[in-house]
Amino acid sequence: QVQFVESGGGLVQPGGSLRLSCAASGSGLSFYDMGWFRQAPGKEREVVAAISWTGGSTKYTDSVKGRFIISRDNAKRTVYLQMNSLKPEDTAVYYCTRINLATMGPFYDYWGQGTQVTVSS
């Protein structure tokens, strides 16, 4: 089965940038629509961004539009989330997984470890 591993998180000041990476095991990811989700302590997990398997279509939640960019490199079996103009409210654990583009919901019902993003001065 496919396993996704997130990396690239860290501590950044408001207004700063980070790039998250999501790598997949085996032969997965290349033909999957993929998405990034995030969850802050005590809050529901929410979708952040999604990208079609070809990379030709992207979608973003309103709160990150104009600031975040999702991209992918299928040859490297990797999905990225470039986060710019970061705000404290972006602080969360970020997860990647296969996504249903029509519903913006996760394709599977299990999650990886995620990567912590903390935006603070």
mmCIF file of N, CA and C in Angstrom:
data_model
loop_
_atom_site.group_PDB
_atom_site.id
_atom_site.type_symbol
_atom_site.label_atom_id
_atom_site.label_comp_id
_atom_site.label_asym_id
_atom_site.label_seq_id
_atom_site.Cartn_x
_atom_site.Cartn_y
_atom_site.Cartn_z
ATOM 1 N N GLN A 1 0.825 -1.182 0.000
ATOM 2 C CA GLN A 1 0.000 0.000 0.000
ATOM 3 C C GLN A 1 0.873 1.250 0.000
ATOM 4 N N VAL A 2 0.283 2.365 -0.399
ATOM 5 C CA VAL A 2 1.009 3.620 -0.518
ATOM 6 C C VAL A 2 1.166 4.285 0.841
ATOM 7 N N GLN A 3 2.361 4.798 1.082
ATOM 8 C CA GLN A 3 2.636 5.560 2.288
ATOM 9 C C GLN A 3 3.189 6.923 1.887
ATOM 10 N N PHE A 4 2.666 7.969 2.494
ATOM 11 C CA PHE A 4 3.113 9.324 2.213
ATOM 12 C C PHE A 4 3.888 9.862 3.395
ATOM 13 N N VAL A 5 5.007 10.527 3.113
ATOM 14 C CA VAL A 5 5.865 11.079 4.140
ATOM 15 C C VAL A 5 6.057 12.570 3.896
ATOM 16 N N GLU A 6 5.661 13.371 4.880
ATOM 17 C CA GLU A 6 5.766 14.819 4.785
ATOM 18 C C GLU A 6 7.057 15.316 5.420
ATOM 19 N N SER A 7 7.591 16.402 4.886
ATOM 20 C CA SER A 7 8.789 17.012 5.443
ATOM 21 C C SER A 7 8.830 18.490 5.076
ATOM 22 N N GLY A 8 9.749 19.215 5.693
ATOM 23 C CA GLY A 8 9.964 20.614 5.351
ATOM 24 C C GLY A 8 9.386 21.615 6.324
ATOM 25 N N GLY A 9 8.674 21.142 7.329
ATOM 26 C CA GLY A 9 8.109 22.049 8.302
ATOM 27 C C GLY A 9 9.165 22.650 9.203
ATOM 28 N N GLY A 10 8.748 23.614 10.006
ATOM 29 C CA GLY A 10 9.665 24.258 10.919
ATOM 30 C C GLY A 10 9.073 25.511 11.511
ATOM 31 N N LEU A 11 9.923 26.284 12.151
ATOM 32 C CA LEU A 11 9.531 27.547 12.766
ATOM 33 C C LEU A 11 9.886 28.693 11.837
ATOM 34 N N VAL A 12 8.924 29.561 11.595
ATOM 35 C CA VAL A 12 9.142 30.696 10.706
ATOM 36 C C VAL A 12 8.406 31.909 11.255
ATOM 37 N N GLN A 13 8.944 33.090 10.996
ATOM 38 C CA GLN A 13 8.303 34.325 11.432
ATOM 39 C C GLN A 13 7.145 34.689 10.523
ATOM 40 N N PRO A 14 6.173 35.429 11.050
ATOM 41 C CA PRO A 14 5.090 35.908 10.185
ATOM 42 C C PRO A 14 5.646 36.637 8.969
ATOM 43 N N GLY A 15 5.060 36.358 7.815
ATOM 44 C CA GLY A 15 5.538 36.937 6.575
ATOM 45 C C GLY A 15 6.591 36.108 5.881
ATOM 46 N N GLY A 16 7.084 35.097 6.551
ATOM 47 C CA GLY A 16 8.110 34.243 5.984
ATOM 48 C C GLY A 16 7.549 33.163 5.085
ATOM 49 N N SER A 17 8.437 32.294 4.610
ATOM 50 C CA SER A 17 8.060 31.242 3.671
ATOM 51 C C SER A 17 8.639 29.895 4.079
ATOM 52 N N LEU A 18 7.945 28.848 3.678
ATOM 53 C CA LEU A 18 8.407 27.479 3.838
ATOM 54 C C LEU A 18 7.940 26.679 2.633
ATOM 55 N N ARG A 19 8.667 25.633 2.309
ATOM 56 C CA ARG A 19 8.219 24.704 1.284
ATOM 57 C C ARG A 19 8.144 23.308 1.868
ATOM 58 N N LEU A 20 6.964 22.738 1.844
ATOM 59 C CA LEU A 20 6.753 21.391 2.321
ATOM 60 C C LEU A 20 6.869 20.398 1.174
ATOM 61 N N SER A 21 7.321 19.203 1.492
ATOM 62 C CA SER A 21 7.435 18.145 0.502
ATOM 63 C C SER A 21 6.673 16.918 0.971
ATOM 64 N N CYS A 22 6.147 16.181 0.026
ATOM 65 C CA CYS A 22 5.414 14.951 0.292
ATOM 66 C C CYS A 22 5.922 13.887 -0.662
ATOM 67 N N ALA A 23 6.516 12.855 -0.116
ATOM 68 C CA ALA A 23 7.048 11.767 -0.916
ATOM 69 C C ALA A 23 6.211 10.512 -0.726
ATOM 70 N N ALA A 24 6.086 9.736 -1.776
ATOM 71 C CA ALA A 24 5.289 8.518 -1.738
ATOM 72 C C ALA A 24 6.158 7.291 -1.935
ATOM 73 N N SER A 25 5.778 6.219 -1.283
ATOM 74 C CA SER A 25 6.466 4.953 -1.447
ATOM 75 C C SER A 25 5.938 4.224 -2.669
ATOM 76 N N GLY A 26 6.689 3.233 -3.120
ATOM 77 C CA GLY A 26 6.252 2.403 -4.218
ATOM 78 C C GLY A 26 5.981 3.175 -5.494
ATOM 79 N N SER A 27 4.969 2.745 -6.208
ATOM 80 C CA SER A 27 4.624 3.352 -7.486
ATOM 81 C C SER A 27 3.462 4.328 -7.384
ATOM 82 N N GLY A 28 3.076 4.663 -6.183
ATOM 83 C CA GLY A 28 1.964 5.562 -5.980
ATOM 84 C C GLY A 28 2.309 7.014 -6.277
ATOM 85 N N LEU A 29 1.327 7.868 -6.159
ATOM 86 C CA LEU A 29 1.407 9.323 -6.275
ATOM 87 C C LEU A 29 1.361 9.842 -7.702
ATOM 88 N N SER A 30 2.133 9.258 -8.591
ATOM 89 C CA SER A 30 2.254 9.799 -9.950
ATOM 90 C C SER A 30 0.919 9.915 -10.670
ATOM 91 N N PHE A 31 0.007 9.000 -10.419
ATOM 92 C CA PHE A 31 -1.281 9.019 -11.083
ATOM 93 C C PHE A 31 -2.418 9.355 -10.128
ATOM 94 N N TYR A 32 -2.082 9.942 -9.001
ATOM 95 C CA TYR A 32 -3.073 10.318 -8.011
ATOM 96 C C TYR A 32 -3.287 11.818 -7.981
ATOM 97 N N ASP A 33 -4.534 12.230 -7.845
ATOM 98 C CA ASP A 33 -4.816 13.597 -7.434
ATOM 99 C C ASP A 33 -4.393 13.689 -5.967
ATOM 100 N N MET A 34 -3.670 14.735 -5.633
ATOM 101 C CA MET A 34 -3.098 14.842 -4.294
ATOM 102 C C MET A 34 -3.504 16.137 -3.604
ATOM 103 N N GLY A 35 -3.520 16.084 -2.293
ATOM 104 C CA GLY A 35 -3.893 17.265 -1.535
ATOM 105 C C GLY A 35 -3.108 17.415 -0.249
ATOM 106 N N TRP A 36 -3.071 18.648 0.224
ATOM 107 C CA TRP A 36 -2.499 18.975 1.525
ATOM 108 C C TRP A 36 -3.626 19.336 2.480
ATOM 109 N N PHE A 37 -3.535 18.805 3.694
ATOM 110 C CA PHE A 37 -4.470 19.090 4.767
ATOM 111 C C PHE A 37 -3.678 19.598 5.958
ATOM 112 N N ARG A 38 -4.357 20.259 6.874
ATOM 113 C CA ARG A 38 -3.677 20.702 8.084
ATOM 114 C C ARG A 38 -4.617 20.599 9.279
ATOM 115 N N GLN A 39 -4.008 20.462 10.454
ATOM 116 C CA GLN A 39 -4.779 20.357 11.676
ATOM 117 C C GLN A 39 -4.028 21.016 12.823
ATOM 118 N N ALA A 40 -4.681 21.953 13.463
ATOM 119 C CA ALA A 40 -4.146 22.594 14.651
ATOM 120 C C ALA A 40 -4.719 21.892 15.880
ATOM 121 N N PRO A 41 -4.023 21.938 17.014
ATOM 122 C CA PRO A 41 -4.525 21.284 18.227
ATOM 123 C C PRO A 41 -5.936 21.741 18.586
ATOM 124 N N GLY A 42 -6.812 20.783 18.829
ATOM 125 C CA GLY A 42 -8.169 21.102 19.200
ATOM 126 C C GLY A 42 -9.073 21.516 18.060
ATOM 127 N N LYS A 43 -8.565 21.496 16.842
ATOM 128 C CA LYS A 43 -9.359 21.898 15.693
ATOM 129 C C LYS A 43 -9.529 20.743 14.709
ATOM 130 N N GLU A 44 -10.523 20.873 13.864
ATOM 131 C CA GLU A 44 -10.766 19.870 12.841
ATOM 132 C C GLU A 44 -9.704 19.949 11.751
ATOM 133 N N ARG A 45 -9.401 18.818 11.164
ATOM 134 C CA ARG A 45 -8.513 18.802 10.021
ATOM 135 C C ARG A 45 -9.214 19.463 8.845
ATOM 136 N N GLU A 46 -8.497 20.291 8.110
ATOM 137 C CA GLU A 46 -9.080 20.978 6.975
ATOM 138 C C GLU A 46 -8.191 20.852 5.743
ATOM 139 N N VAL A 47 -8.828 20.867 4.594
ATOM 140 C CA VAL A 47 -8.080 20.812 3.352
ATOM 141 C C VAL A 47 -7.461 22.173 3.072
ATOM 142 N N VAL A 48 -6.271 22.183 2.528
ATOM 143 C CA VAL A 48 -5.555 23.409 2.218
ATOM 144 C C VAL A 48 -5.450 23.623 0.717
ATOM 145 N N ALA A 49 -5.022 22.594 0.007
ATOM 146 C CA ALA A 49 -4.800 22.709 -1.425
ATOM 147 C C ALA A 49 -4.865 21.335 -2.069
ATOM 148 N N ALA A 50 -5.117 21.319 -3.365
ATOM 149 C CA ALA A 50 -5.188 20.072 -4.108
ATOM 150 C C ALA A 50 -4.640 20.271 -5.503
ATOM 151 N N ILE A 51 -4.168 19.184 -6.094
ATOM 152 C CA ILE A 51 -3.609 19.236 -7.440
ATOM 153 C C ILE A 51 -3.946 17.947 -8.172
ATOM 154 N N SER A 52 -4.324 18.077 -9.437
ATOM 155 C CA SER A 52 -4.634 16.904 -10.238
ATOM 156 C C SER A 52 -3.362 16.116 -10.532
ATOM 157 N N TRP A 53 -3.531 14.877 -10.947
ATOM 158 C CA TRP A 53 -2.350 14.021 -11.128
ATOM 159 C C TRP A 53 -1.406 14.531 -12.204
ATOM 160 N N THR A 54 -1.935 15.248 -13.191
ATOM 161 C CA THR A 54 -1.090 15.814 -14.233
ATOM 162 C C THR A 54 -0.456 17.134 -13.811
ATOM 163 N N GLY A 55 -0.965 17.725 -12.746
ATOM 164 C CA GLY A 55 -0.511 19.041 -12.331
ATOM 165 C C GLY A 55 -1.210 20.170 -13.054
ATOM 166 N N GLY A 56 -2.169 19.839 -13.904
ATOM 167 C CA GLY A 56 -2.825 20.843 -14.720
ATOM 168 C C GLY A 56 -3.933 21.618 -14.038
ATOM 169 N N SER A 57 -4.369 21.148 -12.894
ATOM 170 C CA SER A 57 -5.453 21.807 -12.180
ATOM 171 C C SER A 57 -5.126 21.864 -10.700
ATOM 172 N N THR A 58 -5.350 23.026 -10.102
ATOM 173 C CA THR A 58 -5.123 23.197 -8.669
ATOM 174 C C THR A 58 -6.322 23.871 -8.021
ATOM 175 N N LYS A 59 -6.489 23.633 -6.732
ATOM 176 C CA LYS A 59 -7.538 24.252 -5.950
ATOM 177 C C LYS A 59 -6.988 24.609 -4.580
ATOM 178 N N TYR A 60 -7.508 25.699 -4.003
ATOM 179 C CA TYR A 60 -7.043 26.166 -2.711
ATOM 180 C C TYR A 60 -8.212 26.595 -1.847
ATOM 181 N N THR A 61 -8.060 26.412 -0.553
ATOM 182 C CA THR A 61 -9.037 26.967 0.356
ATOM 183 C C THR A 61 -8.849 28.486 0.380
ATOM 184 N N ASP A 62 -9.933 29.209 0.619
ATOM 185 C CA ASP A 62 -9.905 30.663 0.508
ATOM 186 C C ASP A 62 -8.828 31.322 1.373
ATOM 187 N N SER A 63 -8.576 30.785 2.532
ATOM 188 C CA SER A 63 -7.657 31.415 3.465
ATOM 189 C C SER A 63 -6.203 31.415 2.999
ATOM 190 N N VAL A 64 -5.865 30.580 2.022
ATOM 191 C CA VAL A 64 -4.478 30.510 1.557
ATOM 192 C C VAL A 64 -4.314 30.947 0.109
ATOM 193 N N LYS A 65 -5.390 31.286 -0.560
ATOM 194 C CA LYS A 65 -5.304 31.713 -1.953
ATOM 195 C C LYS A 65 -4.410 32.937 -2.086
ATOM 196 N N GLY A 66 -3.523 32.888 -3.063
ATOM 197 C CA GLY A 66 -2.600 33.979 -3.284
ATOM 198 C C GLY A 66 -1.343 33.897 -2.453
ATOM 199 N N ARG A 67 -1.314 32.988 -1.481
ATOM 200 C CA ARG A 67 -0.152 32.839 -0.618
ATOM 201 C C ARG A 67 0.534 31.480 -0.783
ATOM 202 N N PHE A 68 -0.253 30.439 -0.978
ATOM 203 C CA PHE A 68 0.282 29.083 -1.103
ATOM 204 C C PHE A 68 0.211 28.616 -2.551
ATOM 205 N N ILE A 69 1.163 27.785 -2.933
ATOM 206 C CA ILE A 69 1.179 27.187 -4.262
ATOM 207 C C ILE A 69 1.473 25.703 -4.133
ATOM 208 N N ILE A 70 0.588 24.874 -4.662
ATOM 209 C CA ILE A 70 0.813 23.442 -4.679
ATOM 210 C C ILE A 70 1.377 23.059 -6.039
ATOM 211 N N SER A 71 2.343 22.169 -6.041
ATOM 212 C CA SER A 71 2.955 21.716 -7.279
ATOM 213 C C SER A 71 3.396 20.271 -7.110
ATOM 214 N N ARG A 72 3.864 19.673 -8.199
ATOM 215 C CA ARG A 72 4.293 18.288 -8.107
ATOM 216 C C ARG A 72 5.349 17.967 -9.142
ATOM 217 N N ASP A 73 6.124 16.947 -8.845
ATOM 218 C CA ASP A 73 7.124 16.407 -9.751
ATOM 219 C C ASP A 73 6.906 14.908 -9.754
ATOM 220 N N ASN A 74 6.171 14.428 -10.733
ATOM 221 C CA ASN A 74 5.809 13.020 -10.758
ATOM 222 C C ASN A 74 7.012 12.098 -10.946
ATOM 223 N N ALA A 75 8.032 12.584 -11.631
ATOM 224 C CA ALA A 75 9.240 11.786 -11.808
ATOM 225 C C ALA A 75 9.905 11.509 -10.470
ATOM 226 N N LYS A 76 9.793 12.464 -9.550
ATOM 227 C CA LYS A 76 10.354 12.303 -8.214
ATOM 228 C C LYS A 76 9.328 11.777 -7.223
ATOM 229 N N ARG A 77 8.113 11.554 -7.698
ATOM 230 C CA ARG A 77 7.026 11.083 -6.839
ATOM 231 C C ARG A 77 6.886 11.973 -5.616
ATOM 232 N N THR A 78 6.867 13.257 -5.864
ATOM 233 C CA THR A 78 6.845 14.243 -4.791
ATOM 234 C C THR A 78 5.841 15.350 -5.088
ATOM 235 N N VAL A 79 5.120 15.764 -4.058
ATOM 236 C CA VAL A 79 4.211 16.899 -4.122
ATOM 237 C C VAL A 79 4.732 17.967 -3.173
ATOM 238 N N TYR A 80 4.615 19.229 -3.582
ATOM 239 C CA TYR A 80 5.138 20.333 -2.793
ATOM 240 C C TYR A 80 4.027 21.301 -2.404
ATOM 241 N N LEU A 81 4.266 22.005 -1.320
ATOM 242 C CA LEU A 81 3.403 23.111 -0.936
ATOM 243 C C LEU A 81 4.302 24.285 -0.576
ATOM 244 N N GLN A 82 4.366 25.256 -1.472
ATOM 245 C CA GLN A 82 5.114 26.477 -1.213
ATOM 246 C C GLN A 82 4.212 27.428 -0.448
ATOM 247 N N MET A 83 4.633 27.817 0.737
ATOM 248 C CA MET A 83 3.839 28.669 1.606
ATOM 249 C C MET A 83 4.548 30.003 1.772
ATOM 250 N N ASN A 84 3.910 31.057 1.311
ATOM 251 C CA ASN A 84 4.456 32.403 1.396
ATOM 252 C C ASN A 84 3.566 33.276 2.275
ATOM 253 N N SER A 85 4.111 34.393 2.711
ATOM 254 C CA SER A 85 3.365 35.340 3.547
ATOM 255 C C SER A 85 2.661 34.633 4.692
ATOM 256 N N LEU A 86 3.393 33.794 5.378
ATOM 257 C CA LEU A 86 2.804 32.969 6.423
ATOM 258 C C LEU A 86 2.269 33.804 7.580
ATOM 259 N N LYS A 87 1.168 33.332 8.134
ATOM 260 C CA LYS A 87 0.492 33.982 9.239
ATOM 261 C C LYS A 87 0.438 33.042 10.434
ATOM 262 N N PRO A 88 0.313 33.572 11.646
ATOM 263 C CA PRO A 88 0.215 32.702 12.826
ATOM 264 C C PRO A 88 -0.902 31.667 12.716
ATOM 265 N N GLU A 89 -1.998 32.024 12.072
ATOM 266 C CA GLU A 89 -3.102 31.093 11.927
ATOM 267 C C GLU A 89 -2.808 29.937 10.977
ATOM 268 N N ASP A 90 -1.668 29.980 10.296
ATOM 269 C CA ASP A 90 -1.240 28.855 9.473
ATOM 270 C C ASP A 90 -0.560 27.773 10.300
ATOM 271 N N THR A 91 -0.309 28.054 11.563
ATOM 272 C CA THR A 91 0.336 27.086 12.441
ATOM 273 C C THR A 91 -0.518 25.829 12.567
ATOM 274 N N ALA A 92 0.070 24.684 12.242
ATOM 275 C CA ALA A 92 -0.650 23.420 12.258
ATOM 276 C C ALA A 92 0.302 22.302 11.866
ATOM 277 N N VAL A 93 -0.176 21.082 12.007
ATOM 278 C CA VAL A 93 0.514 19.943 11.426
ATOM 279 C C VAL A 93 -0.058 19.744 10.031
ATOM 280 N N TYR A 94 0.811 19.676 9.053
ATOM 281 C CA TYR A 94 0.394 19.552 7.666
ATOM 282 C C TYR A 94 0.570 18.117 7.181
ATOM 283 N N TYR A 95 -0.446 17.624 6.493
ATOM 284 C CA TYR A 95 -0.456 16.262 5.983
ATOM 285 C C TYR A 95 -0.706 16.261 4.481
ATOM 286 N N CYS A 96 -0.171 15.280 3.806
ATOM 287 C CA CYS A 96 -0.504 15.082 2.406
ATOM 288 C C CYS A 96 -1.120 13.709 2.233
ATOM 289 N N THR A 97 -1.988 13.599 1.253
ATOM 290 C CA THR A 97 -2.608 12.317 0.950
ATOM 291 C C THR A 97 -3.318 12.407 -0.394
ATOM 292 N N ARG A 98 -3.708 11.281 -0.919
ATOM 293 C CA ARG A 98 -4.509 11.251 -2.133
ATOM 294 C C ARG A 98 -5.842 11.914 -1.850
ATOM 295 N N ILE A 99 -6.357 12.677 -2.826
ATOM 296 C CA ILE A 99 -7.562 13.455 -2.615
ATOM 297 C C ILE A 99 -8.570 13.212 -3.720
ATOM 298 N N ASN A 100 -9.832 13.399 -3.377
ATOM 299 C CA ASN A 100 -10.918 13.409 -4.345
ATOM 300 C C ASN A 100 -11.131 14.861 -4.746
ATOM 301 N N LEU A 101 -10.760 15.211 -5.962
ATOM 302 C CA LEU A 101 -10.829 16.599 -6.396
ATOM 303 C C LEU A 101 -12.252 17.148 -6.420
ATOM 304 N N ALA A 102 -13.214 16.295 -6.670
ATOM 305 C CA ALA A 102 -14.592 16.749 -6.750
ATOM 306 C C ALA A 102 -15.131 17.171 -5.389
ATOM 307 N N THR A 103 -14.785 16.416 -4.355
ATOM 308 C CA THR A 103 -15.296 16.691 -3.018
ATOM 309 C C THR A 103 -14.298 17.402 -2.127
ATOM 310 N N MET A 104 -13.033 17.419 -2.525
ATOM 311 C CA MET A 104 -11.932 17.956 -1.735
ATOM 312 C C MET A 104 -11.764 17.208 -0.416
ATOM 313 N N GLY A 105 -12.156 15.946 -0.425
ATOM 314 C CA GLY A 105 -11.983 15.096 0.727
ATOM 315 C C GLY A 105 -10.879 14.082 0.484
ATOM 316 N N PRO A 106 -10.326 13.525 1.542
ATOM 317 C CA PRO A 106 -9.257 12.533 1.389
ATOM 318 C C PRO A 106 -9.768 11.259 0.743
ATOM 319 N N PHE A 107 -8.934 10.641 -0.068
ATOM 320 C CA PHE A 107 -9.291 9.411 -0.733
ATOM 321 C C PHE A 107 -9.246 8.237 0.225
ATOM 322 N N TYR A 108 -8.294 8.265 1.152
ATOM 323 C CA TYR A 108 -8.149 7.226 2.157
ATOM 324 C C TYR A 108 -8.611 7.736 3.516
ATOM 325 N N ASP A 109 -8.721 6.809 4.471
ATOM 326 C CA ASP A 109 -9.143 7.197 5.812
ATOM 327 C C ASP A 109 -8.011 7.089 6.831
ATOM 328 N N TYR A 110 -6.774 7.061 6.355
ATOM 329 C CA TYR A 110 -5.634 7.024 7.245
ATOM 330 C C TYR A 110 -4.634 8.115 6.871
ATOM 331 N N TRP A 111 -3.794 8.495 7.841
ATOM 332 C CA TRP A 111 -2.892 9.623 7.688
ATOM 333 C C TRP A 111 -1.478 9.268 8.125
ATOM 334 N N GLY A 112 -0.512 10.011 7.592
ATOM 335 C CA GLY A 112 0.872 9.834 7.987
ATOM 336 C C GLY A 112 1.206 10.642 9.218
ATOM 337 N N GLN A 113 2.495 10.869 9.432
ATOM 338 C CA GLN A 113 2.946 11.604 10.608
ATOM 339 C C GLN A 113 2.731 13.108 10.488
ATOM 340 N N GLY A 114 2.748 13.615 9.278
ATOM 341 C CA GLY A 114 2.612 15.040 9.074
ATOM 342 C C GLY A 114 3.905 15.773 9.393
ATOM 343 N N THR A 115 3.921 17.076 9.111
ATOM 344 C CA THR A 115 5.065 17.909 9.441
ATOM 345 C C THR A 115 4.566 19.189 10.102
ATOM 346 N N GLN A 116 5.212 19.572 11.187
ATOM 347 C CA GLN A 116 4.772 20.713 11.983
ATOM 348 C C GLN A 116 5.236 22.028 11.366
ATOM 349 N N VAL A 117 4.299 22.944 11.220
ATOM 350 C CA VAL A 117 4.596 24.305 10.788
ATOM 351 C C VAL A 117 4.178 25.249 11.899
ATOM 352 N N THR A 118 5.118 26.039 12.379
ATOM 353 C CA THR A 118 4.838 27.000 13.433
ATOM 354 C C THR A 118 5.215 28.389 12.950
ATOM 355 N N VAL A 119 4.249 29.285 12.939
ATOM 356 C CA VAL A 119 4.467 30.660 12.503
ATOM 357 C C VAL A 119 4.353 31.560 13.726
ATOM 358 N N SER A 120 5.468 32.107 14.147
ATOM 359 C CA SER A 120 5.500 32.905 15.364
ATOM 360 C C SER A 120 6.701 33.837 15.352
ATOM 361 N N SER A 121 6.542 34.984 15.978
ATOM 362 C CA SER A 121 7.641 35.917 16.129
ATOM 363 C C SER A 121 8.386 35.697 17.431
#
